[in-house]
Short mmCIF file of C-alpha atoms in Angstrom, two decimals:
data_model
loop_
_atom_site.label_atom_id
_atom_site.label_comp_id
_atom_site.label_asym_id
_atom_site.label_seq_id
_atom_site.Cartn_x
_atom_site.Cartn_y
_atom_site.Cartn_z
CA ASP A 488 -51.52 128.57 65.01
CA GLY A 489 -53.52 129.33 61.91
CA GLU A 490 -56.91 128.46 60.52
CA LEU A 491 -58.11 128.85 57.00
CA CYS A 492 -60.92 127.82 54.74
CA SER A 493 -60.01 127.11 51.15
CA ALA A 494 -62.55 127.22 48.36
CA CYS A 495 -61.69 125.96 44.90
CA PRO A 496 -63.79 126.42 41.78
CA GLY A 497 -66.85 124.23 41.84
CA ASP A 498 -67.56 124.41 45.56
CA THR A 499 -64.88 122.00 46.75
CA SER A 500 -63.97 123.23 50.19
CA VAL A 501 -61.48 122.08 52.79
CA LEU A 502 -60.89 123.52 56.25
CA ALA A 503 -57.28 123.45 57.42
CA GLY A 504 -56.14 123.93 60.99
CA LEU A 505 -52.47 124.16 61.83
CA TYR A 506 -51.12 123.80 65.36
CA GLY A 507 -47.51 124.42 66.18
CA PRO A 508 -44.63 124.48 66.62
CA ALA A 509 -45.67 122.86 69.89
CA GLU A 510 -44.00 120.45 72.25
CA ALA A 511 -43.63 117.01 70.72
CA LYS A 512 -44.12 113.67 72.39
CA LEU A 513 -40.80 111.99 73.14
CA SER A 514 -41.59 109.12 70.79
CA LYS A 515 -42.33 111.48 67.90
CA GLU A 516 -39.73 114.20 68.32
CA LEU A 517 -36.86 114.57 65.87
CA PRO A 518 -33.57 115.92 67.21
CA ASP A 519 -32.74 118.24 64.33
CA ARG A 520 -36.03 119.47 62.92
CA ALA A 521 -39.77 119.86 63.47
CA ALA A 522 -41.92 116.72 63.11
CA LEU A 523 -44.86 117.41 60.80
CA GLU A 524 -48.04 115.40 61.08
CA VAL A 525 -50.95 115.64 58.66
CA LEU A 526 -54.46 114.35 59.35
CA LEU A 527 -57.00 114.30 56.55
CA ARG A 528 -60.60 113.73 57.58
CA PRO A 529 -63.06 112.84 54.81
CA LYS A 530 -66.52 114.38 54.78
CA VAL A 531 -68.25 111.06 55.45
CA GLY A 532 -66.88 107.97 57.10
CA LEU A 533 -63.61 107.14 58.79
CA PRO A 534 -60.24 107.85 57.22
CA GLY A 535 -59.12 104.87 55.14
CA VAL A 536 -56.18 103.84 52.98
CA LEU A 537 -56.84 106.60 50.43
CA GLU A 538 -56.69 109.29 53.13
CA ARG A 539 -53.45 107.80 54.50
CA SER A 540 -51.89 107.91 51.07
CA ARG A 541 -52.98 111.55 50.60
CA GLU A 542 -51.68 112.43 54.07
CA GLN A 543 -48.28 111.07 53.05
CA LEU A 544 -48.31 113.20 49.87
CA LEU A 545 -49.31 116.34 51.78
CA ARG A 546 -46.85 115.72 54.62
CA GLN A 547 -43.84 115.23 52.36
CA THR A 548 -44.82 118.26 50.25
CA CYS A 549 -45.08 120.47 53.34
CA GLU A 550 -41.83 119.06 54.77
CA ALA A 551 -40.03 120.02 51.57
CA VAL A 552 -40.91 123.72 52.00
CA LEU A 553 -41.01 124.03 55.78
CA LEU A 554 -37.74 125.14 57.35
CA GLY A 555 -38.04 122.57 60.11
CA ALA A 556 -34.44 122.98 61.19
CA LEU A 557 -35.40 126.29 62.84
CA HIS A 558 -37.70 124.49 65.28
CA PRO A 559 -36.04 121.24 66.36
CA ARG A 560 -37.79 118.82 68.73
CA THR A 561 -41.19 120.39 68.11
CA ALA A 562 -44.35 119.06 66.51
CA VAL A 563 -46.42 120.77 63.85
CA SER A 564 -49.89 119.27 63.27
CA LEU A 565 -51.95 120.03 60.21
CA VAL A 566 -55.57 118.86 60.32
CA LEU A 567 -57.64 119.02 57.12
CA GLN A 568 -61.39 118.51 57.16
CA VAL A 569 -63.16 118.02 53.84
CA LEU A 570 -66.32 120.13 53.90
CA SER A 571 -67.50 119.42 50.38
CA ASP A 572 -66.03 117.53 47.44
CA ALA A 573 -66.91 118.67 43.93
CA GLY A 574 -63.71 117.60 42.13
CA SER A 575 -60.01 118.55 42.38
CA LEU A 576 -59.97 117.61 46.06
CA LEU A 577 -56.25 116.93 46.39
CA SER A 578 -55.22 120.28 44.92
CA CYS A 579 -57.72 122.02 47.19
CA CYS A 580 -56.10 120.28 50.18
CA LEU A 581 -52.66 121.40 48.96
CA ASN A 582 -53.80 125.03 48.66
CA ALA A 583 -55.44 124.90 52.10
CA ALA A 584 -52.26 123.42 53.60
CA CYS A 585 -50.06 126.13 52.10
CA MET A 586 -52.33 128.95 53.23
CA ALA A 587 -52.50 127.47 56.73
CA LEU A 588 -48.70 127.37 56.87
CA LEU A 589 -48.62 131.00 55.67
CA ASP A 590 -51.26 132.12 58.13
CA ALA A 591 -49.49 130.46 61.04
CA GLY A 592 -46.34 132.35 60.21
CA LEU A 593 -44.10 129.28 60.00
CA PRO A 594 -40.77 129.77 58.20
CA LEU A 595 -41.08 128.50 54.63
CA ALA A 596 -38.53 128.13 51.84
CA ALA A 597 -41.20 128.61 49.17
CA LEU A 598 -44.96 128.56 48.73
CA PHE A 599 -46.71 125.84 46.79
CA CYS A 600 -50.07 125.43 45.12
CA GLY A 601 -52.01 122.45 43.87
CA VAL A 602 -53.29 122.21 40.28
CA THR A 603 -55.34 119.37 38.85
CA CYS A 604 -55.35 118.67 35.10
CA ALA A 605 -57.87 116.40 33.43
CA LEU A 606 -57.19 114.97 29.97
CA GLN A 607 -60.40 114.66 27.99
CA PRO A 608 -60.87 111.72 25.63
CA ASP A 609 -60.39 114.12 22.69
CA GLY A 610 -57.03 115.32 24.04
CA ALA A 611 -58.08 118.68 25.49
CA ILE A 612 -56.55 119.70 28.84
CA LEU A 613 -58.95 120.92 31.51
CA LEU A 614 -57.65 122.63 34.64
CA ASP A 615 -59.37 122.21 38.02
CA PRO A 616 -62.05 119.83 36.74
CA THR A 617 -65.37 119.29 38.48
CA ALA A 618 -66.23 115.81 39.74
CA ARG A 619 -68.21 115.08 36.57
CA GLN A 620 -65.33 116.18 34.32
CA GLU A 621 -62.88 114.06 36.37
CA GLN A 622 -65.02 110.98 35.86
CA GLU A 623 -65.34 111.54 32.12
CA ALA A 624 -61.64 112.27 31.66
CA ARG A 625 -59.37 109.42 30.83
CA THR A 626 -56.50 110.75 32.94
CA THR A 627 -56.28 113.13 35.90
CA LEU A 628 -52.92 114.56 36.99
CA THR A 629 -52.35 116.57 40.15
CA PHE A 630 -49.21 118.67 40.62
CA ALA A 631 -47.91 120.75 43.49
CA ILE A 632 -45.88 123.63 41.99
CA ALA A 633 -43.35 125.61 44.04
CA SER A 634 -43.52 129.40 43.90
CA SER A 635 -39.78 130.05 43.69
CA ASP A 636 -39.13 128.69 40.21
CA ARG A 637 -42.27 126.74 39.26
CA ARG A 638 -40.58 123.40 39.89
CA VAL A 639 -42.59 120.26 40.62
CA LEU A 640 -42.89 119.44 44.31
CA MET A 641 -45.46 116.69 44.09
CA ALA A 642 -46.98 114.73 41.20
CA THR A 643 -49.61 112.05 41.16
CA THR A 644 -51.59 110.56 38.28
CA LYS A 645 -54.80 108.63 37.86
CA GLY A 646 -55.14 106.79 34.55
CA SER A 647 -52.46 106.42 31.92
CA CYS A 648 -51.16 109.02 29.48
CA SER A 649 -48.32 109.47 27.01
CA VAL A 650 -45.14 111.30 27.97
CA GLU A 651 -45.94 114.29 25.72
CA GLU A 652 -49.39 114.69 27.28
CA MET A 653 -47.86 114.70 30.76
CA GLN A 654 -45.38 117.41 29.75
CA GLN A 655 -48.19 119.51 28.26
CA CYS A 656 -50.25 119.19 31.46
CA LEU A 657 -47.21 120.11 33.53
CA ALA A 658 -46.60 123.23 31.43
CA ALA A 659 -50.28 124.21 31.74
CA ALA A 660 -50.15 123.64 35.51
CA GLN A 661 -47.04 125.80 35.84
CA ARG A 662 -48.78 128.64 33.97
CA ALA A 663 -51.91 128.32 36.10
CA ALA A 664 -49.83 128.36 39.29
CA SER A 665 -49.14 132.08 38.77
CA THR A 666 -52.85 132.85 39.13
CA ILE A 667 -53.06 130.91 42.38
CA PHE A 668 -50.00 132.61 43.85
CA GLN A 669 -51.53 135.97 42.99
CA PHE A 670 -54.65 134.88 44.89
CA TYR A 671 -52.48 133.99 47.93
CA ARG A 672 -50.87 137.43 47.77
CA ASP A 673 -54.25 139.17 47.55
CA SER A 674 -55.73 137.14 50.44
CA VAL A 675 -52.80 137.86 52.72
CA ARG A 676 -52.84 141.54 51.77
CA ARG A 677 -56.55 141.76 52.53
CA ARG A 678 -56.10 140.06 55.87
CA TYR A 679 -53.34 142.29 57.09
CA SER A 680 -54.45 145.62 55.61
CA LYS A 681 -55.83 148.14 58.02
CA SER A 682 -59.53 148.42 57.22
CA GLY B 1485 -45.14 79.62 41.96
CA SER B 1486 -43.28 79.88 45.24
CA ILE B 1487 -46.35 79.31 47.44
CA THR B 1488 -48.05 76.01 46.66
CA THR B 1489 -51.33 76.80 48.44
CA ALA B 1490 -51.82 80.07 46.56
CA ASP B 1491 -53.39 80.32 43.11
CA GLY B 1492 -50.41 82.36 41.96
CA SER B 1493 -47.29 83.61 43.68
CA ALA B 1494 -43.89 85.11 43.10
CA LEU B 1495 -40.82 85.99 45.14
CA VAL B 1496 -38.78 88.98 44.01
CA LYS B 1497 -35.35 90.06 45.25
CA LEU B 1498 -34.10 93.52 44.23
CA GLY B 1499 -30.66 93.69 45.83
CA ASN B 1500 -31.45 92.89 49.46
CA THR B 1501 -35.11 93.88 49.31
CA THR B 1502 -37.21 90.71 49.27
CA VAL B 1503 -40.92 90.81 48.54
CA ILE B 1504 -43.30 87.89 48.14
CA CYS B 1505 -46.73 88.17 46.54
CA GLY B 1506 -49.45 85.55 46.88
CA VAL B 1507 -52.69 85.69 44.91
CA LYS B 1508 -55.76 83.83 46.13
CA ALA B 1509 -58.90 83.73 44.02
CA GLU B 1510 -62.33 83.48 45.60
CA LEU B 1511 -65.87 83.72 44.32
CA ALA B 1512 -68.23 86.52 45.25
CA ALA B 1513 -71.29 88.32 43.99
CA PRO B 1514 -70.43 91.46 42.03
CA ALA B 1515 -71.45 94.89 43.31
CA VAL B 1516 -74.91 96.11 42.40
CA ASP B 1517 -73.72 99.18 40.47
CA SER B 1518 -71.10 97.27 38.47
CA ALA B 1519 -72.66 93.89 37.85
CA ASN B 1520 -70.11 92.82 35.25
CA LYS B 1521 -66.97 93.55 37.23
CA GLY B 1522 -64.91 91.38 39.54
CA TYR B 1523 -62.61 92.66 42.28
CA ILE B 1524 -58.85 92.92 42.75
CA VAL B 1525 -57.82 93.65 46.33
CA PRO B 1526 -54.12 94.37 46.83
CA ASN B 1527 -52.67 94.59 50.32
CA VAL B 1528 -49.08 95.46 51.16
CA GLU B 1529 -47.78 94.35 54.53
CA LEU B 1530 -44.61 95.49 56.20
CA PRO B 1531 -44.26 93.08 59.13
CA SER B 1532 -41.81 93.84 61.90
CA LEU B 1533 -39.51 91.09 60.67
CA CYS B 1534 -38.48 93.04 57.57
CA ALA B 1535 -36.92 96.04 59.30
CA GLU B 1536 -36.62 97.27 62.87
CA ARG B 1537 -38.43 100.53 62.07
CA PHE B 1538 -41.74 98.69 61.62
CA ARG B 1539 -43.55 97.76 64.80
CA SER B 1540 -46.19 95.05 65.04
CA GLY B 1541 -49.77 96.29 65.19
CA PRO B 1542 -52.10 98.01 62.74
CA PRO B 1543 -50.57 98.87 59.33
CA GLY B 1544 -48.51 102.04 59.40
CA GLU B 1545 -48.64 104.92 56.93
CA GLU B 1546 -46.00 103.47 54.62
CA ALA B 1547 -47.83 100.15 54.23
CA GLN B 1548 -51.16 101.87 53.60
CA ALA B 1549 -49.67 104.32 51.11
CA ALA B 1550 -47.98 101.39 49.31
CA SER B 1551 -51.29 99.48 49.18
CA GLN B 1552 -53.02 102.51 47.69
CA PHE B 1553 -50.17 102.91 45.16
CA ILE B 1554 -50.47 99.27 44.02
CA ALA B 1555 -54.25 99.61 43.70
CA ASP B 1556 -53.72 102.76 41.60
CA VAL B 1557 -51.17 101.01 39.35
CA ILE B 1558 -53.57 98.14 38.69
CA GLU B 1559 -56.37 100.59 37.91
CA ASN B 1560 -54.32 103.06 35.83
CA SER B 1561 -52.48 100.48 33.72
CA GLN B 1562 -55.58 98.31 33.23
CA MET B 1563 -53.33 95.27 33.52
CA ILE B 1564 -56.34 93.25 34.58
CA VAL B 1565 -59.67 94.43 33.31
CA LYS B 1566 -62.30 93.82 35.95
CA GLU B 1567 -64.82 92.74 33.32
CA ASP B 1568 -62.58 89.72 32.56
CA LEU B 1569 -63.08 88.53 36.14
CA CYS B 1570 -66.84 88.30 35.78
CA ILE B 1571 -68.25 84.79 35.41
CA ALA B 1572 -72.00 85.43 35.33
CA ASN B 1573 -73.33 88.95 35.03
CA GLY B 1574 -74.79 90.08 38.33
CA LYS B 1575 -74.40 86.67 39.97
CA LEU B 1576 -70.79 85.51 40.22
CA ALA B 1577 -67.37 87.04 39.82
CA TRP B 1578 -63.79 86.36 40.86
CA VAL B 1579 -62.16 88.27 43.70
CA LEU B 1580 -58.36 88.28 43.53
CA TYR B 1581 -56.76 88.91 46.90
CA CYS B 1582 -53.17 89.96 46.23
CA ASP B 1583 -51.12 89.91 49.41
CA ILE B 1584 -47.72 91.50 49.05
CA ILE B 1585 -45.49 90.89 52.03
CA CYS B 1586 -42.04 92.35 52.48
CA LEU B 1587 -39.62 89.86 53.96
CA ASP B 1588 -36.52 92.04 53.93
CA TYR B 1589 -36.70 95.81 53.61
CA ASP B 1590 -33.69 97.48 52.01
CA GLY B 1591 -35.38 100.33 50.16
CA ASN B 1592 -37.30 100.53 46.89
CA LEU B 1593 -40.38 98.79 48.18
CA LEU B 1594 -42.68 100.04 45.42
CA ASP B 1595 -40.62 98.65 42.53
CA ALA B 1596 -40.29 95.23 44.12
CA SER B 1597 -43.99 95.10 45.00
CA VAL B 1598 -45.07 95.92 41.45
CA PHE B 1599 -42.74 93.22 40.00
CA ALA B 1600 -43.91 90.65 42.51
CA LEU B 1601 -47.54 91.45 41.73
CA LEU B 1602 -46.99 91.21 37.96
CA ALA B 1603 -45.08 87.93 38.20
CA ALA B 1604 -47.63 86.42 40.61
CA LEU B 1605 -50.56 87.40 38.39
CA LYS B 1606 -48.83 85.87 35.36
CA ASN B 1607 -48.56 82.69 37.39
CA VAL B 1608 -52.24 82.48 38.36
CA GLN B 1609 -54.29 79.59 37.01
CA LEU B 1610 -58.04 80.00 37.54
CA PRO B 1611 -60.29 76.93 37.42
CA LEU B 1612 -63.23 77.01 35.04
CA VAL B 1613 -66.48 77.92 36.79
CA THR B 1614 -69.89 77.26 35.26
CA ILE B 1615 -73.33 77.93 36.64
CA ASN B 1616 -75.62 74.95 36.49
CA GLU B 1617 -78.81 76.14 34.77
CA GLU B 1618 -81.17 73.86 36.73
CA THR B 1619 -79.86 74.26 40.26
CA GLY B 1620 -78.45 77.78 39.90
CA LEU B 1621 -75.34 76.71 41.81
CA SER B 1622 -71.78 77.23 40.65
CA GLU B 1623 -69.65 74.29 39.63
CA VAL B 1624 -65.90 74.57 39.88
CA ASN B 1625 -63.89 72.39 37.53
CA LEU B 1626 -60.46 72.08 39.15
CA LYS B 1627 -59.08 69.95 36.34
CA GLN B 1628 -59.48 72.67 33.71
CA LYS B 1629 -57.43 75.73 34.53
CA ASN B 1630 -56.91 78.88 32.51
CA PRO B 1631 -54.33 81.60 33.05
CA LEU B 1632 -55.44 85.16 33.75
CA ILE B 1633 -55.69 87.59 30.86
CA ILE B 1634 -53.04 90.21 31.57
CA ARG B 1635 -53.37 93.06 29.11
CA LYS B 1636 -50.57 95.35 30.14
CA HIS B 1637 -47.26 94.81 31.95
CA PRO B 1638 -46.52 97.82 34.12
CA VAL B 1639 -43.01 98.17 35.54
CA ALA B 1640 -42.09 100.65 38.27
CA THR B 1641 -38.76 102.48 38.46
CA SER B 1642 -37.91 104.45 41.60
CA PHE B 1643 -35.36 107.21 41.93
CA ALA B 1644 -33.92 108.82 45.05
CA VAL B 1645 -33.52 112.58 44.57
CA PHE B 1646 -30.78 114.59 46.24
CA ASP B 1647 -31.49 118.34 46.01
CA ASP B 1648 -32.27 118.27 42.27
CA THR B 1649 -28.63 117.50 41.40
CA LEU B 1650 -28.35 113.76 41.86
CA LEU B 1651 -30.71 110.98 40.91
CA ILE B 1652 -30.06 107.42 42.09
CA VAL B 1653 -32.06 104.57 40.56
CA ASP B 1654 -33.20 101.66 42.75
CA PRO B 1655 -32.12 103.18 46.09
CA THR B 1656 -31.21 101.11 49.14
CA ALA B 1657 -32.76 101.92 52.52
CA GLU B 1658 -29.72 103.98 53.53
CA GLU B 1659 -29.88 106.04 50.31
CA GLU B 1660 -33.62 106.56 50.79
CA ASP B 1661 -33.15 107.83 54.34
CA LEU B 1662 -30.55 110.35 53.24
CA ALA B 1663 -32.40 111.42 50.10
CA THR B 1664 -34.40 114.63 50.00
CA GLY B 1665 -37.14 113.06 47.89
CA THR B 1666 -38.22 110.07 45.80
CA VAL B 1667 -39.89 109.67 42.39
CA THR B 1668 -41.52 106.50 41.11
CA ILE B 1669 -42.43 106.19 37.42
CA VAL B 1670 -44.60 103.31 36.23
CA THR B 1671 -44.55 102.60 32.48
CA ASP B 1672 -46.17 99.96 30.34
CA GLU B 1673 -44.84 98.24 27.23
CA GLU B 1674 -46.16 100.93 24.87
CA GLY B 1675 -44.12 103.63 26.61
CA ARG B 1676 -47.22 105.14 28.19
CA LEU B 1677 -47.05 106.50 31.72
CA CYS B 1678 -49.26 104.59 34.10
CA SER B 1679 -48.22 106.58 37.12
CA VAL B 1680 -45.91 109.44 38.08
CA HIS B 1681 -45.67 109.24 41.85
CA LYS B 1682 -43.69 111.99 43.45
CA PRO B 1683 -44.82 112.27 47.07
CA GLY B 1684 -43.36 115.66 47.99
CA GLY B 1685 -39.66 115.99 48.57
CA SER B 1686 -37.31 118.50 47.00
CA PRO B 1687 -38.65 120.18 43.85
CA LEU B 1688 -37.67 118.90 40.39
CA THR B 1689 -37.64 120.77 37.10
CA GLY B 1690 -39.73 119.44 34.23
CA ALA B 1691 -36.51 118.48 32.40
CA LYS B 1692 -35.23 116.35 35.28
CA LEU B 1693 -38.61 114.62 35.46
CA GLN B 1694 -38.41 113.94 31.73
CA ASP B 1695 -34.95 112.41 32.29
CA CYS B 1696 -36.42 110.04 34.90
CA ILE B 1697 -39.22 109.04 32.54
CA THR B 1698 -36.80 108.26 29.69
CA ARG B 1699 -34.69 106.05 31.93
CA ALA B 1700 -37.80 104.32 33.26
CA ILE B 1701 -38.90 103.46 29.71
CA THR B 1702 -35.46 101.93 28.98
CA ARG B 1703 -35.51 99.93 32.20
CA HIS B 1704 -38.98 98.60 31.39
CA LYS B 1705 -37.61 96.65 28.44
CA GLU B 1706 -34.91 94.96 30.54
CA VAL B 1707 -37.28 93.99 33.32
CA LYS B 1708 -39.93 92.67 30.94
CA LYS B 1709 -37.34 90.42 29.28
CA LEU B 1710 -36.34 89.02 32.66
CA ILE B 1711 -39.92 88.34 33.77
CA ASP B 1712 -40.73 86.62 30.45
CA LYS B 1713 -37.62 84.47 30.74
CA VAL B 1714 -38.49 83.31 34.25
CA ILE B 1715 -42.15 82.63 33.53
CA LYS B 1716 -41.18 80.62 30.44
CA SER B 1717 -38.70 78.54 32.44
CA ILE B 1718 -41.30 77.46 35.00
CA THR B 1719 -44.19 76.77 32.63
CA PRO B 1720 -44.64 72.98 32.42
CA LYS B 1721 -44.23 71.82 28.81
#
């Protein structure tokens, strides 16, 4: 089990709780690997269609890195609670999910991090935008980048953009991913160092 | 259209996957903070008749994620601008309820849903609505109908990914189940990307993603030609 609080620039914060591998209900268990379930709770109100769609994105991203075959017929539950939303919420959830998986000590093929890129009307690329910058931007792209070789695990866009712009944002996100992975390394080192 | 009671409808078959979309237009008051905008409400349903994996009851995750995806495509591509749906600022606007129902599920739901939605919206004829100055009530003129203004024509192309080596376009249900990931690219007629939807799955390099996008742009032209041909053939002369 692992619990972690993730804070992204601009005070967006998401609390992630991971439980597992635990015994799965007969209806949900898979014979060859662990069954991952993600629950995303918004700050206000009941989870709706948007949360369901984000849960699907998070679940399939985590399933891609989790070595579920090592824990067949078990259930892993990831619960994310949004504490505050000041922009870049999805990438904050991705980071929280990855750190929770790390903290719980589950076997992973790679780490991943979430990066949000906002394309300003004048063409400038802004990483990890605040809510205000997201609204003003004409396009927002969110990527989940894997640590092993900076490949794209998850991509989602809001607004339209040209193909070149998307490639530029992807390149920027891949560069920024290095900073986030360094932060993971530092956090884990701090947690397990003898103080 | 295929449904006579709907304002616009279309039935799409992609291989064995069959999806029907019905559009019903109703009148409502616009929201207070956006007084000049109408509403478009898409809803994707996966009833238990389309595949045995779907049970009857509240919509499952796949249906909800598909509904959100369609709503995002409409918003991102700006195929229908909400301001065009406004009749009287602050008083009356159109609400378009787009119900997309899968009749036979054999994979590639998102592509078929987007086509069905586009074809159904192209089919919609809205009656002219005027507000009577003296009484303040709306008057609907059923004899005079106008088609919807569709600004962009987004087309979705889905790929099944197998471990970053193989990409299969328009996967069947069996291919989807065995795949390690899926990518859906939505392009419009100008070659702009309306949506890159890669919900997890095995990682892809930027080059492979670019390959998918190029193929999606090519496919857009073929699909657009087909939709235009069909719409032209059913328009009464």
